Amino acid sequence: MKCLVIGLSQIPSSQISSNRVLQQLLEWGHDAELLEGTYGHEAKQIFSKEGRTLHPLSFKGTPVDDEYVQKSTRPGVMGCFHSHYRAWKRCLDLNKPLLIFEDDVIFYRDFVPVEWEDILLVATGKRVHEQEFYQQRLHDPISEPQ
């Protein structure tokens, strides 16, 4: 499966960690590449140029307060959002699934990509876990996805 690793090449720690993640994915045989992230201080200008506005809102049913707005519109948060937005857009342009990782991900072992439909079935509580295919994965952590 195609993998993108979001990193910021102008920040030494991000460059080191994103290269570590990239090398690990390549060693495991994944088709991986780096995606230059959006720097926080540039995000507002990019949103403005694209004609977009970030509207902070809460999905927890609580009113959005000033503190929430301040936290969600920090430059780093907006840069992170725009980086993922560009990765999602890339996924659509390629018309194929992508695994998207940030530079600070830590892998404890390789993973086995699973089909999205399988994730939805497991997440919705269907009894697919009783099938032999899932029984093997549930009881064999070596091949479990991360």
Tab-separated table of N, CA and C in Angstrom:
chain	number	residue	atom	x	y	z
A	1	MET	N	0.838	-1.172	0.000
A	1	MET	CA	0.000	0.000	0.000
A	1	MET	C	0.889	1.244	0.000
A	2	LYS	N	0.432	2.272	-0.658
A	2	LYS	CA	1.162	3.540	-0.733
A	2	LYS	C	1.085	4.248	0.620
A	3	CYS	N	2.240	4.756	1.077
A	3	CYS	CA	2.319	5.462	2.353
A	3	CYS	C	2.909	6.849	2.145
A	4	LEU	N	2.371	7.822	2.848
A	4	LEU	CA	2.935	9.166	2.871
A	4	LEU	C	3.369	9.470	4.294
A	5	VAL	N	4.553	10.057	4.429
A	5	VAL	CA	5.059	10.468	5.728
A	5	VAL	C	5.146	11.987	5.709
A	6	ILE	N	4.352	12.639	6.553
A	6	ILE	CA	4.348	14.101	6.613
A	6	ILE	C	5.475	14.561	7.518
A	7	GLY	N	6.324	15.424	6.985
A	7	GLY	CA	7.430	15.969	7.761
A	7	GLY	C	7.732	17.395	7.341
A	8	LEU	N	8.510	18.071	8.144
A	8	LEU	CA	8.906	19.455	7.872
A	8	LEU	C	10.430	19.490	7.722
A	9	SER	N	10.895	19.613	6.492
A	9	SER	CA	12.332	19.502	6.219
A	9	SER	C	13.155	20.645	6.810
A	10	GLN	N	12.536	21.785	7.108
A	10	GLN	CA	13.280	22.914	7.662
A	10	GLN	C	13.439	22.833	9.181
A	11	ILE	N	12.835	21.830	9.789
A	11	ILE	CA	12.964	21.615	11.230
A	11	ILE	C	13.792	20.339	11.416
A	12	PRO	N	15.025	20.481	11.918
A	12	PRO	CA	15.933	19.327	11.979
A	12	PRO	C	15.348	18.085	12.646
A	13	SER	N	14.670	18.231	13.772
A	13	SER	CA	14.115	17.055	14.456
A	13	SER	C	13.048	16.376	13.608
A	14	SER	N	12.234	17.148	12.889
A	14	SER	CA	11.211	16.583	12.014
A	14	SER	C	11.855	15.881	10.820
A	15	GLN	N	12.904	16.477	10.288
A	15	GLN	CA	13.602	15.869	9.150
A	15	GLN	C	14.195	14.514	9.552
A	16	ILE	N	14.816	14.468	10.722
A	16	ILE	CA	15.407	13.212	11.198
A	16	ILE	C	14.333	12.155	11.424
A	17	SER	N	13.260	12.537	12.120
A	17	SER	CA	12.226	11.541	12.443
A	17	SER	C	11.444	11.108	11.205
A	18	SER	N	11.164	12.015	10.275
A	18	SER	CA	10.434	11.611	9.070
A	18	SER	C	11.285	10.684	8.202
A	19	ASN	N	12.590	10.921	8.150
A	19	ASN	CA	13.474	10.004	7.412
A	19	ASN	C	13.542	8.634	8.077
A	20	ARG	N	13.509	8.617	9.426
A	20	ARG	CA	13.492	7.338	10.154
A	20	ARG	C	12.237	6.541	9.813
A	21	VAL	N	11.093	7.231	9.833
A	21	VAL	CA	9.828	6.560	9.521
A	21	VAL	C	9.841	6.068	8.072
A	22	LEU	N	10.290	6.902	7.159
A	22	LEU	CA	10.358	6.529	5.741
A	22	LEU	C	11.231	5.291	5.556
A	23	GLN	N	12.416	5.272	6.143
A	23	GLN	CA	13.322	4.137	5.998
A	23	GLN	C	12.712	2.855	6.565
A	24	GLN	N	12.028	2.982	7.695
A	24	GLN	CA	11.402	1.806	8.299
A	24	GLN	C	10.332	1.235	7.363
A	25	LEU	N	9.510	2.106	6.800
A	25	LEU	CA	8.466	1.649	5.886
A	25	LEU	C	9.070	1.008	4.636
A	26	LEU	N	10.112	1.623	4.101
A	26	LEU	CA	10.773	1.068	2.905
A	26	LEU	C	11.416	-0.287	3.214
A	27	GLU	N	12.036	-0.425	4.381
A	27	GLU	CA	12.639	-1.705	4.778
A	27	GLU	C	11.598	-2.802	4.858
A	28	TRP	N	10.395	-2.441	5.263
A	28	TRP	CA	9.317	-3.426	5.355
A	28	TRP	C	8.650	-3.676	4.010
A	29	GLY	N	9.123	-3.005	2.965
A	29	GLY	CA	8.598	-3.257	1.628
A	29	GLY	C	7.390	-2.423	1.238
A	30	HIS	N	7.111	-1.373	1.990
A	30	HIS	CA	5.978	-0.513	1.655
A	30	HIS	C	6.411	0.552	0.648
A	31	ASP	N	5.502	0.981	-0.190
A	31	ASP	CA	5.743	2.047	-1.160
A	31	ASP	C	5.526	3.369	-0.429
A	32	ALA	N	6.611	3.957	0.072
A	32	ALA	CA	6.491	5.139	0.932
A	32	ALA	C	7.268	6.314	0.363
A	33	GLU	N	6.749	7.508	0.644
A	33	GLU	CA	7.456	8.726	0.251
A	33	GLU	C	7.155	9.836	1.248
A	34	LEU	N	8.035	10.829	1.248
A	34	LEU	CA	7.856	11.980	2.129
A	34	LEU	C	6.905	12.983	1.495
A	35	LEU	N	6.112	13.622	2.326
A	35	LEU	CA	5.265	14.725	1.904
A	35	LEU	C	5.653	15.931	2.755
A	36	GLU	N	6.138	16.971	2.109
A	36	GLU	CA	6.508	18.186	2.846
A	36	GLU	C	5.252	18.768	3.470
A	37	GLY	N	5.266	18.897	4.789
A	37	GLY	CA	4.113	19.437	5.496
A	37	GLY	C	3.987	20.939	5.309
A	38	THR	N	2.851	21.455	5.719
A	38	THR	CA	2.597	22.892	5.677
A	38	THR	C	3.071	23.498	6.989
A	39	TYR	N	3.890	24.504	6.897
A	39	TYR	CA	4.393	25.179	8.091
A	39	TYR	C	3.283	26.060	8.663
A	40	GLY	N	3.168	26.019	9.984
A	40	GLY	CA	2.094	26.733	10.658
A	40	GLY	C	2.015	28.207	10.331
A	41	HIS	N	3.154	28.864	10.260
A	41	HIS	CA	3.136	30.309	10.009
A	41	HIS	C	2.683	30.639	8.585
A	42	GLU	N	2.660	29.652	7.703
A	42	GLU	CA	2.201	29.874	6.329
A	42	GLU	C	0.744	29.464	6.120
A	43	ALA	N	0.181	28.737	7.068
A	43	ALA	CA	-1.137	28.133	6.879
A	43	ALA	C	-2.238	29.157	6.635
A	44	LYS	N	-2.296	30.217	7.456
A	44	LYS	CA	-3.358	31.218	7.282
A	44	LYS	C	-3.303	31.852	5.903
A	45	GLN	N	-2.094	32.166	5.437
A	45	GLN	CA	-1.947	32.752	4.104
A	45	GLN	C	-2.405	31.776	3.025
A	46	ILE	N	-2.068	30.498	3.193
A	46	ILE	CA	-2.473	29.487	2.212
A	46	ILE	C	-3.989	29.360	2.194
A	47	PHE	N	-4.611	29.288	3.377
A	47	PHE	CA	-6.073	29.199	3.441
A	47	PHE	C	-6.696	30.404	2.745
A	48	SER	N	-6.163	31.572	3.014
A	48	SER	CA	-6.696	32.794	2.423
A	48	SER	C	-6.566	32.774	0.904
A	49	LYS	N	-5.391	32.372	0.413
A	49	LYS	CA	-5.150	32.317	-1.028
A	49	LYS	C	-6.074	31.293	-1.707
A	50	GLU	N	-6.369	30.192	-1.016
A	50	GLU	CA	-7.249	29.151	-1.559
A	50	GLU	C	-8.724	29.507	-1.386
A	51	GLY	N	-8.992	30.627	-0.712
A	51	GLY	CA	-10.377	31.027	-0.483
A	51	GLY	C	-11.068	30.181	0.566
A	52	ARG	N	-10.309	29.663	1.500
A	52	ARG	CA	-10.868	28.802	2.551
A	52	ARG	C	-10.817	29.520	3.889
A	53	THR	N	-11.735	29.158	4.759
A	53	THR	CA	-11.752	29.691	6.113
A	53	THR	C	-11.885	28.523	7.061
A	54	LEU	N	-11.080	28.527	8.099
A	54	LEU	CA	-11.171	27.482	9.106
A	54	LEU	C	-12.173	27.922	10.161
A	55	HIS	N	-13.248	27.158	10.312
A	55	HIS	CA	-14.284	27.461	11.296
A	55	HIS	C	-14.179	26.457	12.436
A	56	PRO	N	-13.655	26.862	13.575
A	56	PRO	CA	-13.564	25.922	14.698
A	56	PRO	C	-14.961	25.539	15.181
A	57	LEU	N	-15.165	24.248	15.373
A	57	LEU	CA	-16.424	23.809	15.965
A	57	LEU	C	-16.180	22.560	16.767
A	58	SER	N	-17.055	22.323	17.689
A	58	SER	CA	-16.916	21.187	18.583
A	58	SER	C	-17.868	20.083	18.155
A	59	PHE	N	-17.356	18.869	18.125
A	59	PHE	CA	-18.199	17.726	17.780
A	59	PHE	C	-18.725	17.042	19.031
A	60	LYS	N	-18.421	17.602	20.195
A	60	LYS	CA	-18.836	16.995	21.456
A	60	LYS	C	-20.163	17.565	21.961
A	61	GLY	N	-20.760	18.445	21.195
A	61	GLY	CA	-22.035	19.006	21.605
A	61	GLY	C	-21.898	20.172	22.565
A	62	THR	N	-20.680	20.541	22.879
A	62	THR	CA	-20.481	21.661	23.793
A	62	THR	C	-20.289	22.935	22.978
A	63	PRO	N	-20.702	24.057	23.521
A	63	PRO	CA	-20.503	25.301	22.786
A	63	PRO	C	-19.015	25.574	22.579
A	64	VAL	N	-18.683	26.177	21.474
A	64	VAL	CA	-17.301	26.536	21.202
A	64	VAL	C	-16.980	27.797	21.987
A	65	ASP	N	-15.970	27.704	22.853
A	65	ASP	CA	-15.607	28.872	23.641
A	65	ASP	C	-14.319	29.489	23.095
A	66	ASP	N	-13.971	30.634	23.634
A	66	ASP	CA	-12.789	31.356	23.161
A	66	ASP	C	-11.514	30.533	23.300
A	67	GLU	N	-11.405	29.778	24.385
A	67	GLU	CA	-10.198	28.964	24.593
A	67	GLU	C	-10.078	27.905	23.496
A	68	TYR	N	-11.189	27.273	23.145
A	68	TYR	CA	-11.183	26.255	22.082
A	68	TYR	C	-10.781	26.883	20.750
A	69	VAL	N	-11.340	28.045	20.452
A	69	VAL	CA	-11.012	28.739	19.205
A	69	VAL	C	-9.520	29.069	19.180
A	70	GLN	N	-8.988	29.562	20.298
A	70	GLN	CA	-7.560	29.894	20.353
A	70	GLN	C	-6.697	28.657	20.127
A	71	LYS	N	-7.065	27.536	20.746
A	71	LYS	CA	-6.280	26.308	20.585
A	71	LYS	C	-6.359	25.769	19.165
A	72	SER	N	-7.558	25.773	18.580
A	72	SER	CA	-7.728	25.158	17.260
A	72	SER	C	-7.241	26.028	16.117
A	73	THR	N	-6.963	27.284	16.378
A	73	THR	CA	-6.466	28.150	15.304
A	73	THR	C	-4.999	28.525	15.520
A	74	ARG	N	-4.317	27.807	16.407
A	74	ARG	CA	-2.874	28.026	16.552
A	74	ARG	C	-2.210	27.678	15.224
A	75	PRO	N	-1.122	28.348	14.881
A	75	PRO	CA	-0.460	28.083	13.599
A	75	PRO	C	-0.109	26.606	13.386
A	76	GLY	N	0.421	25.952	14.415
A	76	GLY	CA	0.800	24.542	14.258
A	76	GLY	C	-0.384	23.639	13.951
A	77	VAL	N	-1.510	23.908	14.593
A	77	VAL	CA	-2.719	23.109	14.357
A	77	VAL	C	-3.210	23.321	12.925
A	78	MET	N	-3.189	24.563	12.485
A	78	MET	CA	-3.648	24.863	11.125
A	78	MET	C	-2.697	24.272	10.080
A	79	GLY	N	-1.387	24.325	10.349
A	79	GLY	CA	-0.427	23.719	9.438
A	79	GLY	C	-0.611	22.214	9.359
A	80	CYS	N	-0.838	21.587	10.506
A	80	CYS	CA	-1.076	20.141	10.549
A	80	CYS	C	-2.334	19.781	9.765
A	81	PHE	N	-3.416	20.540	9.991
A	81	PHE	CA	-4.646	20.289	9.262
A	81	PHE	C	-4.416	20.402	7.754
A	82	HIS	N	-3.735	21.459	7.329
A	82	HIS	CA	-3.529	21.663	5.894
A	82	HIS	C	-2.644	20.564	5.303
A	83	SER	N	-1.676	20.079	6.061
A	83	SER	CA	-0.841	18.968	5.594
A	83	SER	C	-1.692	17.727	5.331
A	84	HIS	N	-2.583	17.414	6.274
A	84	HIS	CA	-3.448	16.247	6.099
A	84	HIS	C	-4.453	16.482	4.971
A	85	TYR	N	-4.935	17.696	4.852
A	85	TYR	CA	-5.847	18.028	3.757
A	85	TYR	C	-5.171	17.739	2.417
A	86	ARG	N	-3.912	18.160	2.277
A	86	ARG	CA	-3.187	17.920	1.028
A	86	ARG	C	-2.967	16.424	0.797
A	87	ALA	N	-2.717	15.683	1.871
A	87	ALA	CA	-2.549	14.231	1.745
A	87	ALA	C	-3.856	13.579	1.308
A	88	TRP	N	-4.983	14.019	1.877
A	88	TRP	CA	-6.286	13.480	1.471
A	88	TRP	C	-6.563	13.799	0.011
A	89	LYS	N	-6.205	15.025	-0.381
A	89	LYS	CA	-6.397	15.430	-1.768
A	89	LYS	C	-5.568	14.540	-2.696
A	90	ARG	N	-4.360	14.229	-2.282
A	90	ARG	CA	-3.501	13.341	-3.062
A	90	ARG	C	-4.131	11.973	-3.213
A	91	CYS	N	-4.742	11.505	-2.149
A	91	CYS	CA	-5.447	10.220	-2.173
A	91	CYS	C	-6.545	10.246	-3.229
A	92	LEU	N	-7.298	11.321	-3.269
A	92	LEU	CA	-8.361	11.460	-4.269
A	92	LEU	C	-7.798	11.553	-5.682
A	93	ASP	N	-6.710	12.309	-5.840
A	93	ASP	CA	-6.101	12.448	-7.160
A	93	ASP	C	-5.604	11.111	-7.694
A	94	LEU	N	-5.034	10.292	-6.799
A	94	LEU	CA	-4.535	8.973	-7.200
A	94	LEU	C	-5.663	7.952	-7.327
A	95	ASN	N	-6.792	8.261	-6.703
A	95	ASN	CA	-7.942	7.360	-6.675
A	95	ASN	C	-7.563	5.988	-6.104
A	96	LYS	N	-6.765	6.022	-5.048
A	96	LYS	CA	-6.401	4.787	-4.355
A	96	LYS	C	-6.134	5.110	-2.897
A	97	PRO	N	-6.274	4.109	-2.033
A	97	PRO	CA	-6.069	4.364	-0.606
A	97	PRO	C	-4.610	4.669	-0.289
A	98	LEU	N	-4.413	5.500	0.714
A	98	LEU	CA	-3.078	5.846	1.198
A	98	LEU	C	-3.048	5.689	2.709
A	99	LEU	N	-1.910	5.301	3.220
A	99	LEU	CA	-1.684	5.354	4.661
A	99	LEU	C	-0.903	6.633	4.912
A	100	ILE	N	-1.379	7.451	5.828
A	100	ILE	CA	-0.760	8.739	6.098
A	100	ILE	C	-0.191	8.713	7.515
A	101	PHE	N	1.120	8.989	7.611
A	101	PHE	CA	1.800	9.002	8.897
A	101	PHE	C	2.430	10.367	9.132
A	102	GLU	N	2.457	10.786	10.373
A	102	GLU	CA	3.212	11.984	10.724
A	102	GLU	C	4.623	11.538	11.098
A	103	ASP	N	5.523	12.492	11.143
A	103	ASP	CA	6.930	12.165	11.370
A	103	ASP	C	7.220	11.589	12.752
A	104	ASP	N	6.302	11.748	13.700
A	104	ASP	CA	6.574	11.268	15.056
A	104	ASP	C	5.935	9.922	15.379
A	105	VAL	N	5.452	9.218	14.350
A	105	VAL	CA	4.870	7.900	14.594
A	105	VAL	C	5.978	6.945	15.038
A	106	ILE	N	5.623	6.030	15.934
A	106	ILE	CA	6.568	5.013	16.396
A	106	ILE	C	5.956	3.651	16.106
A	107	PHE	N	6.664	2.842	15.339
A	107	PHE	CA	6.212	1.492	15.033
A	107	PHE	C	6.912	0.513	15.967
A	108	TYR	N	6.150	-0.432	16.486
A	108	TYR	CA	6.741	-1.481	17.298
A	108	TYR	C	7.008	-2.726	16.472
A	109	ARG	N	6.325	-2.800	15.335
A	109	ARG	CA	6.518	-3.905	14.390
A	109	ARG	C	5.853	-3.514	13.089
A	110	ASP	N	6.100	-4.291	12.059
A	110	ASP	CA	5.455	-4.053	10.775
A	110	ASP	C	3.955	-4.298	10.939
A	111	PHE	N	3.189	-3.860	9.999
A	111	PHE	CA	1.751	-4.014	10.069
A	111	PHE	C	1.246	-4.616	8.771
A	112	VAL	N	0.076	-5.190	8.866
A	112	VAL	CA	-0.576	-5.758	7.699
A	112	VAL	C	-1.752	-4.854	7.356
A	113	PRO	N	-1.699	-4.168	6.210
A	113	PRO	CA	-2.849	-3.328	5.857
A	113	PRO	C	-4.112	-4.179	5.728
A	114	VAL	N	-5.219	-3.645	6.201
A	114	VAL	CA	-6.499	-4.332	6.086
A	114	VAL	C	-7.440	-3.499	5.231
A	115	GLU	N	-8.427	-4.138	4.703
A	115	GLU	CA	-9.404	-3.446	3.859
A	115	GLU	C	-10.305	-2.571	4.727
A	116	TRP	N	-10.678	-1.411	4.212
A	116	TRP	CA	-11.521	-0.471	4.936
A	116	TRP	C	-12.839	-1.117	5.338
A	117	GLU	N	-13.404	-1.923	4.459
A	117	GLU	CA	-14.677	-2.592	4.772
A	117	GLU	C	-14.520	-3.497	5.991
A	118	ASP	N	-13.343	-4.132	6.106
A	118	ASP	CA	-13.091	-4.996	7.265
A	118	ASP	C	-13.028	-4.179	8.547
A	119	ILE	N	-12.404	-3.004	8.482
A	119	ILE	CA	-12.330	-2.132	9.660
A	119	ILE	C	-13.734	-1.709	10.072
A	120	LEU	N	-14.550	-1.345	9.097
A	120	LEU	CA	-15.919	-0.933	9.413
A	120	LEU	C	-16.722	-2.066	10.021
A	121	LEU	N	-16.544	-3.265	9.506
A	121	LEU	CA	-17.269	-4.410	10.055
A	121	LEU	C	-16.878	-4.664	11.510
A	122	VAL	N	-15.587	-4.627	11.779
A	122	VAL	CA	-15.131	-4.853	13.148
A	122	VAL	C	-15.598	-3.716	14.056
A	123	ALA	N	-15.506	-2.471	13.574
A	123	ALA	CA	-15.885	-1.312	14.379
A	123	ALA	C	-17.373	-1.263	14.674
A	124	THR	N	-18.181	-1.850	13.809
A	124	THR	CA	-19.625	-1.794	14.013
A	124	THR	C	-20.144	-2.965	14.838
A	125	GLY	N	-19.249	-3.834	15.290
A	125	GLY	CA	-19.666	-4.916	16.178
A	125	GLY	C	-20.249	-6.122	15.477
A	126	LYS	N	-20.073	-6.207	14.180
A	126	LYS	CA	-20.553	-7.405	13.473
A	126	LYS	C	-19.754	-8.614	13.952
A	127	ARG	N	-20.259	-9.771	13.695
A	127	ARG	CA	-19.620	-10.981	14.205
A	127	ARG	C	-18.555	-11.535	13.265
A	128	VAL	N	-17.913	-10.669	12.501
A	128	VAL	CA	-16.872	-11.132	11.585
A	128	VAL	C	-15.685	-11.718	12.346
A	129	HIS	N	-15.518	-11.298	13.621
A	129	HIS	CA	-14.387	-11.811	14.397
A	129	HIS	C	-14.494	-13.308	14.652
A	130	GLU	N	-15.688	-13.885	14.437
A	130	GLU	CA	-15.842	-15.320	14.648
A	130	GLU	C	-15.398	-16.129	13.434
A	131	GLN	N	-15.191	-15.450	12.297
A	131	GLN	CA	-14.723	-16.149	11.119
A	131	GLN	C	-13.262	-16.550	11.307
A	132	GLU	N	-12.864	-17.645	10.691
A	132	GLU	CA	-11.510	-18.172	10.868
A	132	GLU	C	-10.434	-17.137	10.527
A	133	PHE	N	-10.633	-16.372	9.450
A	133	PHE	CA	-9.673	-15.351	9.028
A	133	PHE	C	-9.397	-14.365	10.159
A	134	TYR	N	-10.455	-13.901	10.825
A	134	TYR	CA	-10.286	-12.925	11.896
A	134	TYR	C	-9.802	-13.582	13.182
A	135	GLN	N	-10.204	-14.813	13.427
A	135	GLN	CA	-9.724	-15.522	14.614
A	135	GLN	C	-8.207	-15.600	14.602
A	136	GLN	N	-7.641	-15.930	13.441
A	136	GLN	CA	-6.183	-16.033	13.337
A	136	GLN	C	-5.537	-14.684	13.641
A	137	ARG	N	-6.083	-13.592	13.103
A	137	ARG	CA	-5.502	-12.266	13.335
A	137	ARG	C	-5.689	-11.806	14.780
A	138	LEU	N	-6.832	-12.135	15.377
A	138	LEU	CA	-7.068	-11.709	16.754
A	138	LEU	C	-6.125	-12.398	17.725
A	139	HIS	N	-5.746	-13.640	17.428
A	139	HIS	CA	-4.908	-14.409	18.357
A	139	HIS	C	-3.455	-14.477	17.918
A	140	ASP	N	-3.086	-13.778	16.856
A	140	ASP	CA	-1.711	-13.771	16.376
A	140	ASP	C	-1.250	-12.321	16.240
A	141	PRO	N	-0.736	-11.730	17.328
A	141	PRO	CA	-0.387	-10.302	17.294
A	141	PRO	C	0.726	-9.958	16.313
A	142	ILE	N	1.466	-10.938	15.834
A	142	ILE	CA	2.546	-10.649	14.879
A	142	ILE	C	1.990	-10.061	13.597
A	143	SER	N	0.824	-10.529	13.170
A	143	SER	CA	0.277	-10.037	11.907
A	143	SER	C	-0.824	-8.995	12.097
A	144	GLU	N	-1.027	-8.545	13.330
A	144	GLU	CA	-2.073	-7.546	13.581
A	144	GLU	C	-1.681	-6.176	13.035
A	145	PRO	N	-2.637	-5.458	12.470
A	145	PRO	CA	-2.335	-4.086	12.034
A	145	PRO	C	-2.096	-3.183	13.234
A	146	GLN	N	-1.315	-2.132	13.028
A	146	GLN	CA	-1.038	-1.175	14.110
A	146	GLN	C	-2.148	-0.164	14.178
